CSV table of C-alpha atoms in Angstrom, one decimal:
chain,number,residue,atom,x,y,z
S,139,UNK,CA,0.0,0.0,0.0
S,140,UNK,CA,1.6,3.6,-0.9
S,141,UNK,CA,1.4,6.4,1.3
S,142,UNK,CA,-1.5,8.1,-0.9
S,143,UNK,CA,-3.9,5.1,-0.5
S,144,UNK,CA,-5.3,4.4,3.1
S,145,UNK,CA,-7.4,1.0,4.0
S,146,UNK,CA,-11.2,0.7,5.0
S,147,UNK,CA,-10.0,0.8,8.5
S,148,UNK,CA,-7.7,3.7,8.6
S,149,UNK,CA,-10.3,5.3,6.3
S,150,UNK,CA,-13.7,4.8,8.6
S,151,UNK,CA,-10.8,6.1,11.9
S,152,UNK,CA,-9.6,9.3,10.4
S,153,UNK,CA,-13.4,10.3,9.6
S,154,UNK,CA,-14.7,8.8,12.5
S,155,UNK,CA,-17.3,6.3,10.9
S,156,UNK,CA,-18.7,3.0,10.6
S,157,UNK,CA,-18.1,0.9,7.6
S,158,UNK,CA,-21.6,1.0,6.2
S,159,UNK,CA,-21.0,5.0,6.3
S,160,UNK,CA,-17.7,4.3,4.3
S,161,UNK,CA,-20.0,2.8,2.1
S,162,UNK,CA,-22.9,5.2,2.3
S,163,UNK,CA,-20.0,8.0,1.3
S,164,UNK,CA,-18.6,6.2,-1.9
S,165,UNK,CA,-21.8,5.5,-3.4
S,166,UNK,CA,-22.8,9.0,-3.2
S,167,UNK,CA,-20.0,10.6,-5.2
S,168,UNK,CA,-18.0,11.9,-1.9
S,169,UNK,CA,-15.1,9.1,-1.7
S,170,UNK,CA,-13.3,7.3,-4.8
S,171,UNK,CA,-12.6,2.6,-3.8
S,172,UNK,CA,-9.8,1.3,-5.3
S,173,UNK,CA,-9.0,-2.2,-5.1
S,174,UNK,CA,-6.5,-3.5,-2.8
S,175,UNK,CA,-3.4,-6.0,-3.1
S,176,UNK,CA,-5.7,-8.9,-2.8
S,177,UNK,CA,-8.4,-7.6,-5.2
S,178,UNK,CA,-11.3,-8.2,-2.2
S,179,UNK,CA,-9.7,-5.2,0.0
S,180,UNK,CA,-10.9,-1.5,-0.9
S,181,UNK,CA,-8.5,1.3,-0.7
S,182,UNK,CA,-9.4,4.7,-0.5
S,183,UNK,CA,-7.4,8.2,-1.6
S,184,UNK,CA,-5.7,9.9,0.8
S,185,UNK,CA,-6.5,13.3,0.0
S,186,UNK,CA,-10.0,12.6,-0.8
S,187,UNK,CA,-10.1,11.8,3.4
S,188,UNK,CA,-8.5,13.7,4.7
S,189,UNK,CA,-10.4,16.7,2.6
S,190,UNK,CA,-13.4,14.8,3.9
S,191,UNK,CA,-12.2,14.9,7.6
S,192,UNK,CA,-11.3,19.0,6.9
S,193,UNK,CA,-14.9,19.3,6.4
S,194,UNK,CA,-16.0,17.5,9.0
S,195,UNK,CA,-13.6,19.0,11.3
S,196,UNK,CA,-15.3,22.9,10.7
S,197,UNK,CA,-17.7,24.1,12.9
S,198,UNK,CA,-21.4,24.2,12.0
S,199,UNK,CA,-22.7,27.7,10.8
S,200,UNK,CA,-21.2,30.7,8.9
S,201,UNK,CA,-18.1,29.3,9.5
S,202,UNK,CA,-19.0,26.0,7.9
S,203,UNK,CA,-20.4,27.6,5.1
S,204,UNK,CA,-18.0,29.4,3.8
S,205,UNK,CA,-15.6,26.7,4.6
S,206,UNK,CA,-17.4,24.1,2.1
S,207,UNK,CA,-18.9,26.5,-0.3
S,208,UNK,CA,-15.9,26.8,-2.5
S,209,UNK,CA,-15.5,23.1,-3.3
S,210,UNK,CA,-18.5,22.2,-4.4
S,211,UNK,CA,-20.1,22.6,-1.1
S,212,UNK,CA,-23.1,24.9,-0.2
S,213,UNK,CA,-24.1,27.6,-2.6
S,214,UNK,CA,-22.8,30.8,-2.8
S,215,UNK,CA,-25.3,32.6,-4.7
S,216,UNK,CA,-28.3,32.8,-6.7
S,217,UNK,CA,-29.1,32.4,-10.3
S,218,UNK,CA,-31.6,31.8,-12.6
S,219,UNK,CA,-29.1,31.0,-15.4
S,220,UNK,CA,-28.7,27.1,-14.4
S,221,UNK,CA,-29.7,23.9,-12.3
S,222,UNK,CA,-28.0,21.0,-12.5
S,223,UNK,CA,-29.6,17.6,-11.9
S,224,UNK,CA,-29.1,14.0,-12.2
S,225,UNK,CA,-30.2,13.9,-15.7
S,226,UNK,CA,-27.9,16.8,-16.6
S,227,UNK,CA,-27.9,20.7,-17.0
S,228,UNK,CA,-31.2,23.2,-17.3
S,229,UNK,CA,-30.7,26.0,-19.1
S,230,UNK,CA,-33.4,28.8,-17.5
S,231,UNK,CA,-36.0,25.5,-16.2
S,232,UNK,CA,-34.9,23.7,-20.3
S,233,UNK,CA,-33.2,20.3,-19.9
S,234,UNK,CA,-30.2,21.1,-22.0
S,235,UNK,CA,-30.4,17.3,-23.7
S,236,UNK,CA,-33.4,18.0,-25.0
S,237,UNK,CA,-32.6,21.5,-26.4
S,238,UNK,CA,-29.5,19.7,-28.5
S,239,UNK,CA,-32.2,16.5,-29.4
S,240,UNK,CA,-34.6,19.4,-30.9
S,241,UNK,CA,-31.5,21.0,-32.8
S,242,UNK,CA,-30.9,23.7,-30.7
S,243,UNK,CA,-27.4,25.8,-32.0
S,244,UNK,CA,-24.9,27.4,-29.3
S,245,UNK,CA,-27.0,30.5,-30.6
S,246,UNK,CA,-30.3,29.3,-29.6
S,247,UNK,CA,-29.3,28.4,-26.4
S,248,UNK,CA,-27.1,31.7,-25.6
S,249,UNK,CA,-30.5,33.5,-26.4
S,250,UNK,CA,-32.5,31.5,-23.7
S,251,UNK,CA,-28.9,31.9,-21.3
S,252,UNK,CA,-29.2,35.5,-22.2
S,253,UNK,CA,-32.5,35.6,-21.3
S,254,UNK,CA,-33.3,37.6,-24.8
S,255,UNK,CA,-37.3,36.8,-25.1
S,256,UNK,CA,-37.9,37.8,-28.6
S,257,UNK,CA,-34.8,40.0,-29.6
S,258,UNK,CA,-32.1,38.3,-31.7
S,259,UNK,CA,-29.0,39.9,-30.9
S,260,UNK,CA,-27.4,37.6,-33.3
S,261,UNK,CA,-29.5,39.3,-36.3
S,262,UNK,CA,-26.3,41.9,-36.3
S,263,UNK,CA,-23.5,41.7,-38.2
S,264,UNK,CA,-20.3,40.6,-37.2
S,265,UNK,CA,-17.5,43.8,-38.3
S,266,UNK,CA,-14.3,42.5,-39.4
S,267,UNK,CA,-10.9,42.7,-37.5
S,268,UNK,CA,-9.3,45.8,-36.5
S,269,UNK,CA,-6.1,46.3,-38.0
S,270,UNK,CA,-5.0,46.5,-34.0
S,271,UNK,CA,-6.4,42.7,-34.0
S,272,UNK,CA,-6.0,41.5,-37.7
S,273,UNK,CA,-2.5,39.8,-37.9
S,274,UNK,CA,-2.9,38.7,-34.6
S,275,UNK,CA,-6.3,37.0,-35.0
S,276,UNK,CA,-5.1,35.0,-37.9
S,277,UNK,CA,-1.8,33.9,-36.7
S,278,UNK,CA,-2.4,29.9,-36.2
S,279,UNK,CA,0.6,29.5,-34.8
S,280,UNK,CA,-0.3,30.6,-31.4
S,281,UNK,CA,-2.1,28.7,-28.9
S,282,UNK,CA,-6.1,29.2,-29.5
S,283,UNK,CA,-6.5,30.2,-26.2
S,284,UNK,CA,-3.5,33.0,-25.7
S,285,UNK,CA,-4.4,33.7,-28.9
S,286,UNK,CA,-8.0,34.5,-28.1
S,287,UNK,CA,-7.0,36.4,-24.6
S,288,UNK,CA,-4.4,38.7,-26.5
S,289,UNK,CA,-6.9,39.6,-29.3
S,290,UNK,CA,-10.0,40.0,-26.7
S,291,UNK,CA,-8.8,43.2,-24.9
S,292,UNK,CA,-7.6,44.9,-28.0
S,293,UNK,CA,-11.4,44.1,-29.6
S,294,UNK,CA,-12.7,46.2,-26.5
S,295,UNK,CA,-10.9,49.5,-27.6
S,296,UNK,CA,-13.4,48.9,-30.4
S,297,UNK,CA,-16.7,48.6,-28.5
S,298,UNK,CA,-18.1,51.6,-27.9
S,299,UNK,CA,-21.0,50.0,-26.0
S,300,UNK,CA,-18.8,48.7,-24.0
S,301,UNK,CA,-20.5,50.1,-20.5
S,302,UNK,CA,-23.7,50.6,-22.0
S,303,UNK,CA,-27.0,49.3,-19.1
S,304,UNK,CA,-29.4,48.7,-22.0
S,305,UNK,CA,-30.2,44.8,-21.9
S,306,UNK,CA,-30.3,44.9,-25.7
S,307,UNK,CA,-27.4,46.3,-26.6
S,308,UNK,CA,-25.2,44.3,-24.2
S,309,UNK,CA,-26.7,41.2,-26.2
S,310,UNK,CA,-25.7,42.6,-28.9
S,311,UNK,CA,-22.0,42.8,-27.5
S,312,UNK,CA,-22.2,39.4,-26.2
S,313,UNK,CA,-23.2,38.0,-29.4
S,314,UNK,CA,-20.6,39.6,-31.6
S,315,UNK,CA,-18.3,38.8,-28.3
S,316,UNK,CA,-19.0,35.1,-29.0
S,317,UNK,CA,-18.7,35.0,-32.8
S,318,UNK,CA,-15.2,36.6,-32.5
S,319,UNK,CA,-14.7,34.4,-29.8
S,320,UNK,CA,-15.0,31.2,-32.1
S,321,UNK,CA,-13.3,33.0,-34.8
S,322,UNK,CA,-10.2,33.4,-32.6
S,323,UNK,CA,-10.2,30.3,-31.0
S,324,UNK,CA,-9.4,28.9,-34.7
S,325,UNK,CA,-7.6,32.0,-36.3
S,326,UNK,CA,-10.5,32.1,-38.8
S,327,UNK,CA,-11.9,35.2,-39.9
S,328,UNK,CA,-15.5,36.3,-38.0
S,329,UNK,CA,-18.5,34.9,-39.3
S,330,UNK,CA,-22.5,35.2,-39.6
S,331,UNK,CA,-22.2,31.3,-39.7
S,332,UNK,CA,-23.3,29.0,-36.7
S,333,UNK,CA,-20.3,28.7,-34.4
S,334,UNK,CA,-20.8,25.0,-35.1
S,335,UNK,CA,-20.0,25.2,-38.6
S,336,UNK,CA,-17.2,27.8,-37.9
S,337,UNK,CA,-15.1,25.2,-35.9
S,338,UNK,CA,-16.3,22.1,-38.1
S,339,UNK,CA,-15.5,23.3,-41.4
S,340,UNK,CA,-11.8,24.0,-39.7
S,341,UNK,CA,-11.4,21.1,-38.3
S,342,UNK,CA,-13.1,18.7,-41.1
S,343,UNK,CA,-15.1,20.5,-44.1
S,344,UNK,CA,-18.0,19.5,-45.8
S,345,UNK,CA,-18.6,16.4,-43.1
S,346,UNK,CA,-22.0,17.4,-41.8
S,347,UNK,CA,-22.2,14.3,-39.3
S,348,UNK,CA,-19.0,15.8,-38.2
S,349,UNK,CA,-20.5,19.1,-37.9
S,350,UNK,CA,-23.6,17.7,-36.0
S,351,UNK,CA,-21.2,16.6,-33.2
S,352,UNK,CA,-19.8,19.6,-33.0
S,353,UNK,CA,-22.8,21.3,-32.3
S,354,UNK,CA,-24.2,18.9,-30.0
S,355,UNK,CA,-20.6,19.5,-28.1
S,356,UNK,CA,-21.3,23.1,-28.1
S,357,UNK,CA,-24.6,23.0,-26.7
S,358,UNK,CA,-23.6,20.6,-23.4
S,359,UNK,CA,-20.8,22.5,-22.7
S,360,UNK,CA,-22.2,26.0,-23.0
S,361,UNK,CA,-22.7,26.5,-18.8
S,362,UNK,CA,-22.4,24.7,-16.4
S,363,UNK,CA,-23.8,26.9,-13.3
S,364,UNK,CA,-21.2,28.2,-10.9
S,365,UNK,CA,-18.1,26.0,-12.0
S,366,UNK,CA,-14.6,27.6,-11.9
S,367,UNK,CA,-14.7,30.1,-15.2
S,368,UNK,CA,-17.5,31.2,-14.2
S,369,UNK,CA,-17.5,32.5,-11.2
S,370,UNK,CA,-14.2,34.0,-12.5
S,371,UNK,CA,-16.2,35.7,-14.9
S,372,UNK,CA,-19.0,36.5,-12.3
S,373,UNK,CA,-16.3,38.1,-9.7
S,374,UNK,CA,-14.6,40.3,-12.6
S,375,UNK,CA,-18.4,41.2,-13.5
S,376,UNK,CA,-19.4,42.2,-10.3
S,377,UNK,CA,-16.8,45.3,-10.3
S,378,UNK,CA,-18.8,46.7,-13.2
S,379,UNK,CA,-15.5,45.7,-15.9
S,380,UNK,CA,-17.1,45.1,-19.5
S,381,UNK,CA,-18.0,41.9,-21.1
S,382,UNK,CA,-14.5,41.9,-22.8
S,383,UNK,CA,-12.7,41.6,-19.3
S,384,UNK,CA,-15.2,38.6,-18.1
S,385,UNK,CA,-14.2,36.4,-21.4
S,386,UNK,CA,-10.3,36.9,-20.5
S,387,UNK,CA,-11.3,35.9,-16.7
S,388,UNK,CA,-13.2,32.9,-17.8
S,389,UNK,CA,-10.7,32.2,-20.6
S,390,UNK,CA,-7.8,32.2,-18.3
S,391,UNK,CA,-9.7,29.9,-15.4
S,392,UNK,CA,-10.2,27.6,-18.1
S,393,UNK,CA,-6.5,27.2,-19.3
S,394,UNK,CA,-6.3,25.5,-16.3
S,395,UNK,CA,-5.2,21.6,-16.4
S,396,UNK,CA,-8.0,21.0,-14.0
S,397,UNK,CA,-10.6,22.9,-15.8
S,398,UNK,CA,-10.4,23.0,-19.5
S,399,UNK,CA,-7.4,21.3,-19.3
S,400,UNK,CA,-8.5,18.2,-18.7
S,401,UNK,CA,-9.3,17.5,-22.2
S,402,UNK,CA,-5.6,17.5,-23.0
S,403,UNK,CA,-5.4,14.9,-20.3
S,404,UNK,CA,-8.5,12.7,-21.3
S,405,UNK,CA,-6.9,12.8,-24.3
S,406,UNK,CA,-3.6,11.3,-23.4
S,407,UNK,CA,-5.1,8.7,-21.3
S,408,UNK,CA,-7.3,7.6,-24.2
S,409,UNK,CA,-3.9,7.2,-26.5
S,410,UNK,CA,-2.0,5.8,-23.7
S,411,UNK,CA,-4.8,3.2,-23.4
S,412,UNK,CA,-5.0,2.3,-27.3
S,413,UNK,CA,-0.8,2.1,-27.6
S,414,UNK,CA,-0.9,-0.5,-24.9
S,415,UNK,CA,-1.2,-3.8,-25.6
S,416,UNK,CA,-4.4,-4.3,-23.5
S,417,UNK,CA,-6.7,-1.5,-23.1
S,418,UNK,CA,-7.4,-3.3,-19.8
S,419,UNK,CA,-4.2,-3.8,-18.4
S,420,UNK,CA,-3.1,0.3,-19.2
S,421,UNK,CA,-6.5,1.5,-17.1
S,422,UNK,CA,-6.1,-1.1,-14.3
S,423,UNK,CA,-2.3,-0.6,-13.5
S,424,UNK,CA,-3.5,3.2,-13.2
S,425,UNK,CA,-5.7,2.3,-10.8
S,426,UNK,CA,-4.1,0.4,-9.2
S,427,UNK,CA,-0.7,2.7,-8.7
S,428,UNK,CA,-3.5,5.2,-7.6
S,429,UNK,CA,-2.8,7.8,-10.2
S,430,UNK,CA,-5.9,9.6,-11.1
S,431,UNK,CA,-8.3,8.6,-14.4
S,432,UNK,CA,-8.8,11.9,-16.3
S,433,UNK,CA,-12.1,12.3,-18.1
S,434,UNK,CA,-13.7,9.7,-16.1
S,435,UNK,CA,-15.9,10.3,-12.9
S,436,UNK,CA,-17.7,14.0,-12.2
S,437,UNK,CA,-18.3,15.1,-8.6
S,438,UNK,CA,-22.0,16.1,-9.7
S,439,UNK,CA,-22.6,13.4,-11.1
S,440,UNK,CA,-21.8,10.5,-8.9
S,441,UNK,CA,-24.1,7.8,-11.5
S,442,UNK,CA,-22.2,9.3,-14.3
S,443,UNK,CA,-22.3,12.6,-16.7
S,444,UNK,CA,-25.5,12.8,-18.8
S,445,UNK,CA,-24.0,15.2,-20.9
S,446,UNK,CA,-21.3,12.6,-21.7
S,447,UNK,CA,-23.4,9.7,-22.1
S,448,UNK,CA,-25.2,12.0,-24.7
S,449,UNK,CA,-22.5,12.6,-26.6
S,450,UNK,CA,-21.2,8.9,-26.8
S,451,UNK,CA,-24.7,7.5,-28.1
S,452,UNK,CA,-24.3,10.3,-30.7
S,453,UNK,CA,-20.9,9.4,-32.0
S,454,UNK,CA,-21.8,5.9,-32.3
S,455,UNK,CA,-24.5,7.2,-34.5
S,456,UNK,CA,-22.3,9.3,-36.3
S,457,UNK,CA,-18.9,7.2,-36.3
S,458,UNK,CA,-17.7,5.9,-39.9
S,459,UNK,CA,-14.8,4.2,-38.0
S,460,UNK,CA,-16.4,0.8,-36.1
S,461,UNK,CA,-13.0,-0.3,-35.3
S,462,UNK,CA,-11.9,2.9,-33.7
S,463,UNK,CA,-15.6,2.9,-31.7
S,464,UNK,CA,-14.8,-0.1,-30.7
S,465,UNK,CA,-11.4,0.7,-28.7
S,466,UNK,CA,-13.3,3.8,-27.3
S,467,UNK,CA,-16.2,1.5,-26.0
S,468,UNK,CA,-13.6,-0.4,-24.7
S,469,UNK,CA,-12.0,2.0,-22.4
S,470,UNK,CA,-15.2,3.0,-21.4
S,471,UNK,CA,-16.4,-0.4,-20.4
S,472,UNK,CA,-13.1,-1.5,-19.0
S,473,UNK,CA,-12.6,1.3,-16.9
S,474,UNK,CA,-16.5,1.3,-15.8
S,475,UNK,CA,-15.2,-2.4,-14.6
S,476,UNK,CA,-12.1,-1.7,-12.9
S,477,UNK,CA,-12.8,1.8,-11.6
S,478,UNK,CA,-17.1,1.8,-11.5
S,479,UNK,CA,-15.8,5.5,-13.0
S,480,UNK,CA,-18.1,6.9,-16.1
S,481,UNK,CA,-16.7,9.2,-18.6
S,482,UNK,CA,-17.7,13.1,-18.5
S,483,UNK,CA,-17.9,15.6,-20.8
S,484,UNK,CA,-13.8,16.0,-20.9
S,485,UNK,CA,-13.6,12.2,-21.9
S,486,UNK,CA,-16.0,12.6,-24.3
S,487,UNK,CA,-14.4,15.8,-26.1
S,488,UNK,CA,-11.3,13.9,-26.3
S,489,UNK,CA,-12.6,10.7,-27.5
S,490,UNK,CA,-14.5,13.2,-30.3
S,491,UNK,CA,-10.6,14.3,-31.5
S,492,UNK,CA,-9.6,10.3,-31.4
S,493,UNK,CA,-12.5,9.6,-33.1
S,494,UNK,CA,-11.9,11.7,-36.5
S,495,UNK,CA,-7.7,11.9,-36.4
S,496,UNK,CA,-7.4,15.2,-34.5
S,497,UNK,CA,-5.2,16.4,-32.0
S,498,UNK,CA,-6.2,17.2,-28.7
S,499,UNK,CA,-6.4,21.1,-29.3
S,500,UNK,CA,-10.0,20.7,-30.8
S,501,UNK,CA,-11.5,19.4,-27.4
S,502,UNK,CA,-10.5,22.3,-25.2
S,503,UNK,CA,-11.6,24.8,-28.4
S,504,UNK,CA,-15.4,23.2,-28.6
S,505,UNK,CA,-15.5,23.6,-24.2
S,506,UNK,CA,-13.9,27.6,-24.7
S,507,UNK,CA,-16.5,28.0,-27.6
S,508,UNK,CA,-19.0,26.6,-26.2
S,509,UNK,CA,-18.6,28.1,-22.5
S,510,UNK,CA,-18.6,31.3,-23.7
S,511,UNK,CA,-22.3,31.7,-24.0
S,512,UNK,CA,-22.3,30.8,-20.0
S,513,UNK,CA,-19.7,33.1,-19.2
S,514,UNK,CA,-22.2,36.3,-20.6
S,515,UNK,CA,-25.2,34.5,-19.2
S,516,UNK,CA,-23.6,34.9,-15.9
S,517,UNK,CA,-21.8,38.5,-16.1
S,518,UNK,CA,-24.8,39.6,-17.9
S,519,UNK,CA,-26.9,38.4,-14.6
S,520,UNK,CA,-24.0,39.3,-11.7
S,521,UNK,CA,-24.6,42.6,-13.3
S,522,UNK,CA,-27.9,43.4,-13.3
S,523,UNK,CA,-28.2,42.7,-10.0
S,524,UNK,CA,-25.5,44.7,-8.7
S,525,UNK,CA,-23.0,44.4,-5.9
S,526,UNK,CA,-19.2,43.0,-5.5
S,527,UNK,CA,-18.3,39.6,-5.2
S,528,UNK,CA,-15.9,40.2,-2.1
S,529,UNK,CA,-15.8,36.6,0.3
S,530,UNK,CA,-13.9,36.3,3.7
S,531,UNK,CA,-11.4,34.5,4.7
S,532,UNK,CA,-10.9,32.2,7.1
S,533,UNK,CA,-7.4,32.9,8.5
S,534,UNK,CA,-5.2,29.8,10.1
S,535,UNK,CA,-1.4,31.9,10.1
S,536,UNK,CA,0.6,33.0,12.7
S,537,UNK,CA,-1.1,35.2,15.0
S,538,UNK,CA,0.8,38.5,15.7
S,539,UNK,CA,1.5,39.5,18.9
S,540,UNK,CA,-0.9,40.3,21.7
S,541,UNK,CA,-1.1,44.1,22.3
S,542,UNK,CA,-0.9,45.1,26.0
């Protein structure tokens, strides 16, 4: 047994528990079982515990609170933007699944996000880059994302609504803000087009089964409720900056290997998997060294991600390559075996990039493009309600010096 993995019994002493609690914990989402040396023993992560004994260990009341409410503990704030339930996302009360089954675009549902009732912000044109912005914009050699946050505060000098309190017009920024978005993401010029079609045609023109995925990708990852990026974007929102500064907030929380990041790792995991020479034996020897299995499991979503599970029923639907639908189905199934981990959305934008010969740049584009429309939904909202975003901390330094 390593250092990082702790038995059932060290496990139910440091939290102070009977086993059938241990058990009670791991089925709901709030541990992660590994198997032990003898394959009938159950390990348990270290810092998973002891994070779980931290909790514990705070006192009930404010001080609990505000303790748990930044790792996906109590809530922080109210919205109207979106819930999230077992069966996945609602946008604004609509069950983001079905919006994508009825053919919903990233535009359709950034209008409901937007709350825009009947106004159609993306009825505007899209102006052309500044010549501050224009050999920047198209420079593919740069990263999409540092591309994007270089061009994005240049593009503001442009807007001269930038601070303007009218509901339409800041939809009108938003939309252009997430068409030039998408156009910088993949150094393309900006378009009327769907943001679907931008990225697709990119990535793999005229391939409209391609395409559909794309747009099916855009519209599960487009928010998310209060998730890292955007409550970035909601704290830059709340000092009154303009929509521009919100994108770079969310944009640079999402660069993050543990937030939009994690695509590049799905990704690698997924390769690693198909270069072995068992699927099986790559996942399990993972699990069993206790290293972590990127793209699988979601916090939310202890019975697995709906969005994910969506998107896997549609690539098999889509996917002209059985063979290579048949290696991701087996790392799905294998590590559902060895793990009882499901994929999530990250897997699933990863396997989409395996699937059709891409590299792993494409996933974290479709989650940036895609997010976007959340980002504005939730500056947009932070405000028109007013107020700062300014928490308290809890502090646990060195105390100075009593004064006499």
């Amino acid at each position: 047994m390593t250092d990082d993995l702790l038995s059932a019994r060290d496990t139910c002493r440091l939290l102070g528990i009977s086993r059938a609690t241990l058990y009670a914990y791991v089925s709901r989402g709030l541990l992660e079982s590994r198997p032990g040396p003898d394959h009938r023993s159950r390990l348990y992560l270290r810092q998973d515990v002891e994070r779980l004994a931290e909790r514990q260990r705070v006192g009930r009341g404010a001080a609990r609170g505000a303790a748990q409410s930044l790792d996906r503990g109590l809530p922080v704030l109210e919205t109207r933007i979106s819930l999230i339930r077992p069966d996945g996302p609602y946008y604004r009360g609509h069950s983001a699944i079905a919006q994508l089954r009825a053919g919903a675009s990233l535009e359709d549902v950034a209008r409901l996000l937007w709350d825009c009732g009947a106004d159609d912000p993306f009825a505007m044109p899209v102006p052309a880059w500044p010549d501050t912005v224009a050999a920047l914009a198209s420079d593919a050699r740069l990263p999409p994302l540092e591309r994007t946050m270089a061009a994005i505060p240049l593009l503001a000098l442009q807007e001269r609504h930038s601070f303007n309190s009218a509901p339409q017009i800041r939809h009108r920024v938003a939309a252009t803000l997430l068409r030039q978005n998408a156009a910088l993401l993949v150094a393309q010029p900006p378009s009327i087009d769907p943001v679907h079609r931008v990225l697709a045609r990119t990535w793999r023109p005229d391939d409209a089964a391609f395409e559909d995925l794309v747009r099916s990708a855009l519209v599960l990852c487009a928010d998310h409720e209060l998730n890292v990026s955007a409550f970035a974007a909601r704290v830059v929102a709340s000092t009154g900056a303009h929509l521009h500064a919100t994108v770079c907030s969310g944009l640079a929380a999402l660069s993050g290997p543990r937030h939009g990041g994690a695509t590049a790792r799905a990704y690698a995991l997924i390769a690693e998997a198909m270069q072995a020479t068992s699927p099986r034996d790559s996942i399990a020897a993972r699990w069993q060294r206790g290293d972590d299995l990127p793209g699988f499991r979601h916090a939310l979503y202890p019975h697995g991600d709906p969005r994910a599970a969506e998107l896997l029923q549609r690539l098999r639907t889509h996917m002209p390559d059985r063979a290579m639908l048949e290696k991701l189905d087996s790392i799905v199934e294998v590590t559902d075996e060895i793990s009882g981990q499901r994929p999530n959305i990250d897997f699933m934008l990863a396997a989409i990039c395996h699937a059709y010969a891409l590299p792993a740049t494409p996933a974290l584009v479709m989650f940036a493009a895609g997010r976007l429309a959340g980002w504005l939904a939730h500056a947009l909202e932070q405000q028109a309600h007013g107020g700062l975003i300014r928490p308290r901390a809890r502090y646990a330094g060195v105390q100075p010096p009593t004064q006499e």
